[in-house]
Short mmCIF file of C-alpha atoms and ligand atoms in Angstrom, two decimals:
data_model
loop_
_atom_site.label_atom_id
_atom_site.label_comp_id
_atom_site.label_asym_id
_atom_site.label_seq_id
_atom_site.Cartn_x
_atom_site.Cartn_y
_atom_site.Cartn_z
CA MET A 1 110.86 41.98 227.22
CA LEU A 2 110.88 45.39 228.89
CA GLN A 3 113.83 45.85 231.22
CA VAL A 4 114.09 48.66 233.72
CA LYS A 5 117.58 48.53 235.18
CA ASN A 6 118.64 50.42 238.24
CA VAL A 7 116.81 53.62 237.34
CA THR A 8 117.15 56.57 239.71
CA PHE A 9 115.46 59.82 238.73
CA GLY A 10 114.43 63.21 240.08
CA TYR A 11 113.11 66.39 238.49
CA SER A 12 115.31 68.38 240.86
CA LYS A 13 117.83 67.27 243.49
CA THR A 14 115.15 65.28 245.30
CA LYS A 15 114.88 61.78 243.89
CA VAL A 16 111.38 60.69 242.88
CA LEU A 17 112.50 57.15 242.04
CA LYS A 18 115.46 55.26 243.47
CA ALA A 19 117.14 52.11 242.14
CA ILE A 20 114.09 50.83 240.25
CA ASN A 21 114.56 47.36 238.76
CA PHE A 22 112.00 45.15 237.06
CA ASN A 23 111.27 43.23 233.87
CA VAL A 24 108.03 42.72 231.99
CA GLU A 25 107.77 39.75 229.64
CA THR A 26 106.29 40.25 226.19
CA GLY A 27 102.49 40.06 226.40
CA GLU A 28 102.44 40.47 230.17
CA ASN A 29 100.32 42.97 232.07
CA LEU A 30 102.20 44.77 234.85
CA ALA A 31 100.28 47.03 237.24
CA ILE A 32 102.01 49.75 239.26
CA ILE A 33 100.34 51.04 242.39
CA GLY A 34 101.38 53.62 244.94
CA GLU A 35 100.00 56.68 246.66
CA SER A 36 99.39 59.87 244.73
CA GLY A 37 102.77 61.52 244.15
CA SER A 38 104.72 58.28 244.56
CA GLY A 39 106.13 58.47 241.04
CA LYS A 40 103.88 56.20 238.97
CA SER A 41 103.40 58.69 236.14
CA THR A 42 107.08 59.61 236.27
CA LEU A 43 108.03 55.95 235.81
CA LEU A 44 105.72 55.65 232.78
CA LYS A 45 107.24 58.81 231.31
CA LEU A 46 110.74 57.42 231.76
CA ILE A 47 109.74 54.16 230.05
CA TYR A 48 108.30 56.22 227.20
CA GLY A 49 111.55 58.17 226.80
CA GLU A 50 110.24 61.54 227.87
CA TYR A 51 113.27 62.35 230.00
CA ASP A 52 116.98 61.59 229.78
CA LEU A 53 118.25 59.16 232.38
CA LYS A 54 121.34 60.06 234.33
CA GLN A 55 121.34 56.77 236.21
CA GLY A 56 120.10 53.47 234.91
CA HIS A 57 118.89 52.06 231.61
CA ILE A 58 115.60 51.00 230.05
CA PHE A 59 115.39 48.49 227.20
CA TRP A 60 112.59 47.19 225.03
CA LYS A 61 113.95 43.97 223.54
CA ASN A 62 117.46 45.00 222.44
CA GLN A 63 116.68 48.64 221.96
CA GLU A 64 117.64 51.12 224.64
CA ILE A 65 114.95 53.73 225.31
CA LEU A 66 116.57 57.15 225.04
CA GLY A 67 115.32 60.58 226.00
CA PRO A 68 115.01 63.92 224.18
CA LYS A 69 118.77 64.44 224.12
CA TYR A 70 119.00 61.60 221.61
CA ASN A 71 115.61 61.74 219.87
CA LEU A 72 114.28 64.73 217.97
CA VAL A 73 110.77 63.33 218.41
CA ILE A 74 110.01 61.76 221.78
CA GLY A 75 108.86 58.15 221.75
CA TYR A 76 109.13 55.08 219.56
CA ASP A 77 106.73 53.52 217.04
CA PHE A 78 106.49 50.25 218.98
CA MET A 79 105.27 51.99 222.14
CA LYS A 80 102.17 54.04 222.88
CA TYR A 81 101.39 55.99 226.01
CA VAL A 82 97.93 57.11 227.16
CA THR A 83 98.58 59.95 229.59
CA GLN A 84 96.35 61.20 232.37
CA GLU A 85 95.60 64.20 230.11
CA PHE A 86 94.83 62.27 226.86
CA ASP A 87 95.36 65.04 224.30
CA LEU A 88 92.93 64.50 221.45
CA MET A 89 91.84 66.64 218.48
CA PRO A 90 88.63 68.28 219.75
CA PHE A 91 87.14 69.41 216.44
CA ILE A 92 87.13 66.09 214.60
CA SER A 93 85.02 63.01 215.28
CA VAL A 94 85.77 59.98 217.42
CA GLU A 95 86.49 57.79 214.38
CA GLU A 96 88.69 60.45 212.79
CA ASN A 97 90.71 60.74 215.98
CA ILE A 98 91.19 56.99 216.20
CA GLY A 99 92.09 56.65 212.51
CA LYS A 100 94.24 59.76 212.43
CA TYR A 101 97.55 57.93 212.16
CA LEU A 102 96.34 55.11 209.92
CA SER A 103 97.20 55.29 206.24
CA ARG A 104 94.50 56.87 204.07
CA PHE A 105 95.78 54.88 201.11
CA TYR A 106 93.92 51.83 202.43
CA PRO A 107 90.49 53.30 203.21
CA GLU A 108 88.75 49.94 203.69
CA GLU A 109 91.34 48.61 206.11
CA LYS A 110 91.38 51.94 207.88
CA GLN A 111 87.61 51.85 208.30
CA LYS A 112 87.64 48.23 209.50
CA ARG A 113 90.39 48.82 212.00
CA THR A 114 88.72 51.98 213.32
CA GLU A 115 85.42 50.15 213.77
CA GLU A 116 87.14 47.27 215.57
CA LEU A 117 88.76 49.65 218.05
CA ILE A 118 85.58 51.67 218.58
CA LYS A 119 84.03 48.35 219.63
CA VAL A 120 86.87 47.55 222.03
CA VAL A 121 86.26 50.82 223.88
CA GLU A 122 82.47 50.54 223.51
CA LEU A 123 81.92 53.86 221.74
CA GLU A 124 79.83 52.64 218.78
CA ALA A 125 77.10 55.19 219.43
CA PHE A 126 79.60 58.08 219.30
CA ALA A 127 81.68 57.23 216.21
CA LYS A 128 80.59 60.36 214.33
CA THR A 129 80.51 62.68 217.34
CA LYS A 130 83.05 65.49 217.64
CA VAL A 131 85.43 64.81 220.50
CA LYS A 132 84.86 68.22 222.11
CA LEU A 133 81.27 67.14 222.81
CA LEU A 134 82.31 64.05 224.78
CA SER A 135 82.57 63.60 228.53
CA GLY A 136 85.95 63.07 230.22
CA GLY A 137 85.40 59.33 230.38
CA GLN A 138 84.44 59.09 226.72
CA LYS A 139 87.54 61.06 225.74
CA GLN A 140 89.63 58.66 227.80
CA ARG A 141 88.20 55.77 225.79
CA VAL A 142 89.00 57.52 222.48
CA ALA A 143 92.58 58.01 223.69
CA ILE A 144 92.93 54.29 224.46
CA ALA A 145 91.55 53.32 221.04
CA ARG A 146 93.83 55.78 219.26
CA ALA A 147 96.85 54.39 221.10
CA LEU A 148 95.94 50.90 219.88
CA ALA A 149 95.31 51.94 216.26
CA LYS A 150 98.81 51.21 214.97
CA GLN A 151 99.26 47.96 216.92
CA PRO A 152 101.93 48.97 219.43
CA GLU A 153 104.06 46.22 220.94
CA ILE A 154 103.87 47.87 224.32
CA LEU A 155 101.19 50.12 225.78
CA LEU A 156 101.60 52.41 228.79
CA LEU A 157 98.34 53.36 230.52
CA ASP A 158 98.16 56.04 233.21
CA GLU A 159 95.05 55.56 235.37
CA PRO A 160 93.18 54.54 232.21
CA PHE A 161 89.66 54.22 233.61
CA SER A 162 89.76 56.99 236.22
CA HIS A 163 87.28 59.24 234.40
CA ILE A 164 84.90 56.49 233.41
CA ASP A 165 81.72 56.01 235.39
CA ASN A 166 81.02 52.79 237.23
CA PHE A 167 78.27 51.70 234.85
CA LYS A 168 80.82 51.19 232.09
CA LYS A 169 84.04 50.54 233.95
CA GLN A 170 83.93 46.80 234.50
CA SER A 171 82.93 45.80 230.99
CA LEU A 172 85.38 48.28 229.47
CA ARG A 173 88.26 46.93 231.55
CA ARG A 174 87.50 43.40 230.45
CA SER A 175 87.26 44.47 226.83
CA VAL A 176 90.51 46.48 226.76
CA PHE A 177 92.63 44.04 228.75
CA LYS A 178 91.28 41.10 226.72
CA TYR A 179 92.19 42.91 223.50
CA LEU A 180 95.74 43.42 224.80
CA LYS A 181 96.11 39.75 225.77
CA ASP A 182 94.61 38.50 222.50
CA ASN A 183 97.08 40.63 220.57
CA ASN A 184 100.06 39.86 222.83
CA ILE A 185 100.54 43.55 223.61
CA THR A 186 102.72 44.18 226.65
CA CYS A 187 101.03 46.56 229.05
CA VAL A 188 102.22 48.68 231.96
CA VAL A 189 99.36 50.30 233.83
CA ALA A 190 99.63 52.83 236.67
CA THR A 191 96.56 52.89 238.86
CA HIS A 192 95.13 53.44 242.31
CA ASP A 193 92.10 51.24 241.65
CA LYS A 194 92.35 47.62 242.76
CA ASN A 195 89.78 46.64 240.15
CA ASP A 196 92.25 47.57 237.40
CA VAL A 197 94.66 45.05 238.93
CA LEU A 198 93.05 42.02 240.54
CA GLY A 199 91.49 40.31 237.55
CA PHE A 200 93.99 41.41 234.94
CA ALA A 201 97.58 41.99 236.06
CA ASP A 202 100.17 39.23 235.81
CA GLN A 203 102.48 41.15 238.12
CA LEU A 204 101.94 43.93 240.59
CA LEU A 205 104.56 46.42 241.66
CA VAL A 206 104.11 48.66 244.70
CA ILE A 207 106.04 51.93 244.91
CA HIS A 208 106.53 53.70 248.22
CA ASP A 209 109.15 56.19 249.40
CA SER A 210 110.67 56.25 245.91
CA LYS A 211 111.34 52.52 245.94
CA ILE A 212 109.71 49.27 244.90
CA ILE A 213 108.51 47.75 248.17
CA GLU A 214 106.73 44.75 246.68
CA LYS A 215 106.73 42.88 243.38
CA ASP A 216 104.70 39.71 242.90
CA THR A 217 101.42 38.39 241.52
CA PRO A 218 98.29 40.26 242.66
CA GLN A 219 97.08 37.06 244.40
CA GLN A 220 100.28 36.72 246.40
CA ILE A 221 100.33 40.39 247.43
CA TYR A 222 96.61 40.42 248.27
CA ASN A 223 96.91 37.31 250.43
CA ASN A 224 100.07 38.42 252.24
CA PRO A 225 100.03 42.22 252.43
CA LYS A 226 103.35 43.16 254.01
CA THR A 227 102.34 46.61 255.20
CA PRO A 228 99.09 48.39 256.13
CA LEU A 229 99.64 50.65 253.12
CA ILE A 230 99.48 47.65 250.78
CA ALA A 231 96.43 46.20 252.56
CA SER A 232 94.64 49.55 252.34
CA PHE A 233 94.84 49.35 248.56
CA PHE A 234 92.68 46.23 248.61
CA GLY A 235 90.06 47.14 251.20
CA GLU A 236 89.14 47.53 254.86
CA PHE A 237 91.54 45.80 257.21
CA ASN A 238 92.59 45.56 260.86
CA VAL A 239 95.90 45.13 262.58
CA ILE A 240 95.24 42.54 265.28
CA GLU A 241 97.97 41.01 267.42
CA PRO A 242 99.18 38.31 267.10
CA TYR A 243 97.68 37.82 263.64
CA GLY A 244 98.97 40.99 261.99
CA ILE A 245 97.03 42.45 259.07
CA VAL A 246 93.55 40.94 258.80
CA TYR A 247 91.04 42.02 256.12
CA ALA A 248 87.54 42.87 257.38
CA ASN A 249 86.16 39.95 255.36
CA ARG A 250 88.29 37.53 257.38
CA VAL A 251 86.86 38.50 260.73
CA LYS A 252 83.80 36.35 261.43
CA ILE A 253 81.12 36.72 264.07
CA VAL A 254 80.67 33.50 266.07
CA LYS A 255 78.56 32.38 269.06
CA GLN A 256 81.42 32.34 271.53
CA SER A 257 85.15 33.12 271.53
CA ASP A 258 87.87 34.93 273.44
CA LEU A 259 87.56 37.99 271.22
CA LYS A 260 84.66 40.09 272.46
CA ALA A 261 83.64 43.36 270.84
CA ILE A 262 80.79 45.87 271.06
CA VAL A 263 79.05 47.11 267.90
CA LYS A 264 79.48 50.82 267.25
CA HIS A 265 78.15 51.31 263.72
CA SER A 266 76.92 49.41 260.66
CA TYR A 267 77.70 50.75 257.17
CA PHE A 268 75.73 49.41 254.20
CA ASN A 269 78.18 48.09 251.62
CA GLY A 270 76.03 46.64 248.84
CA ASN A 271 76.39 42.88 249.12
CA ASN A 272 77.27 43.06 252.84
CA TRP A 273 77.60 45.40 255.79
CA LEU A 274 80.77 46.79 257.31
CA ILE A 275 80.45 46.58 261.06
CA GLU A 276 82.61 48.86 263.17
CA ALA A 277 82.98 47.51 266.68
CA ASP A 278 84.93 48.41 269.80
CA TYR A 279 87.59 45.85 270.62
CA ASN A 280 90.08 46.58 273.42
CA SER A 281 89.09 50.27 273.10
CA ASP A 282 90.07 50.28 269.45
CA SER A 283 87.93 49.99 266.32
CA ILE A 284 87.73 46.65 264.57
CA PHE A 285 86.09 46.25 261.15
CA ILE A 286 84.07 43.19 260.20
CA GLU A 287 82.21 42.32 257.00
CA HIS A 288 78.86 40.80 257.90
CA ASN A 289 75.68 39.85 256.04
CA SER A 290 73.39 42.12 258.06
CA ALA A 291 73.38 45.32 260.07
CA LEU A 292 73.78 44.97 263.85
CA LEU A 293 72.38 47.07 266.64
CA LYS A 294 74.65 49.58 268.29
CA GLY A 295 75.80 48.28 271.70
CA LEU A 296 75.40 44.60 270.80
CA GLU A 297 78.06 42.27 272.23
CA ILE A 298 79.62 40.09 269.57
CA TYR A 299 82.32 37.41 269.54
CA LEU A 300 84.87 37.22 266.79
CA LYS A 301 86.97 34.63 265.07
CA ILE A 302 89.84 35.37 262.72
CA SER A 303 89.89 33.08 259.69
CA LEU A 304 93.14 33.64 257.86
P1 LIG B 1 101.97 59.77 240.71
O1 LIG B 1 101.71 59.55 239.26
O2 LIG B 1 102.29 58.50 241.45
O3 LIG B 1 100.87 60.52 241.39
P2 LIG B 1 104.05 61.57 239.78
O4 LIG B 1 105.01 60.72 239.03
O5 LIG B 1 103.11 62.39 238.99
O6 LIG B 1 103.29 60.67 240.85
O7 LIG B 1 104.87 62.56 240.71
C1 LIG B 1 105.92 62.13 241.55
C2 LIG B 1 106.58 63.33 242.17
O8 LIG B 1 107.25 64.11 241.18
C3 LIG B 1 105.62 64.28 242.86
O9 LIG B 1 106.23 64.78 244.02
C4 LIG B 1 105.40 65.38 241.83
O10 LIG B 1 105.09 66.58 242.47
C5 LIG B 1 106.76 65.45 241.15
N1 LIG B 1 106.65 65.86 239.73
C6 LIG B 1 105.88 65.25 238.78
N2 LIG B 1 106.04 65.83 237.59
C7 LIG B 1 106.94 66.84 237.75
C8 LIG B 1 107.54 67.82 236.88
N3 LIG B 1 107.26 67.87 235.57
N4 LIG B 1 108.42 68.69 237.44
C9 LIG B 1 108.74 68.63 238.74
N5 LIG B 1 108.21 67.75 239.62
C10 LIG B 1 107.32 66.86 239.14
MG1 LIG B 2 100.03 59.99 238.11
#
């Protein structure tokens, strides 16, 4: 189990994180979300042991994670961290980068393991390519595979799919997160993409104003967003009295009701349209299966 106990931290006098407490069970996937600058990367760095803690403690199993004051080399063998910068060796190939820390005394095992990981990150076609020739997204995938090479017990991922184009993203996410589950690898992932969270995280933690403002399953947080900030992470929403926060996909257009609105604009959304309408001289957003003419009177029903 990973235990983060009462951690408060700042780079200067200003505190970036205040009184952070949470646990992650072995094999669990914990996602951390929060606005840019809210301290997600800082929290991962603290878990990794990149800084000394003045307040609070972090443990993996019974081992306390200590910073540079206590460790000549930062980090521990049981933990790997894929940073937002993913520093790779540019002049050697993808497979050499991934196998770099595997023993060369077992060439067959090394080869097998490297091939397995290249498959996990779907880079088969690039195994022999020099890393400097890869795109940002491909490099990110090499960094993930390299972090997995020596079977860490815990993996820290910082916005792991941010550079990867949409064609690949979904299948890659499934592949990587499935590999982690199958191998019982504990994972902490910082992200601003709801698709990294919804289908994969066991727990979701929301950081705002230096503190944890929410900690629960993604389903629970999605269904009961406590603040507009949390709802905005998941999609378009409205604040409608007396209902509170209502996602655009929960506002339905009906034949007749007390809620009358006038269509202002229809935005094509792929599998539906986002309708912006005027309701009590404010905008209301509705997901609908077709575009609607500007000026049309519609009636709405909230289905929570
Ligand atoms: P996030 O990953 O959520 O975008 P960060 O953890 O990177 O947030 O940053 C949190 C805050 O700490 C920001 O205000 C950022 O400017 C500051 N910060 C991050 N790294 C450093 C650093 N090495 N030195 C000083 N301030 C930093
Ligand atoms: Mg960050």
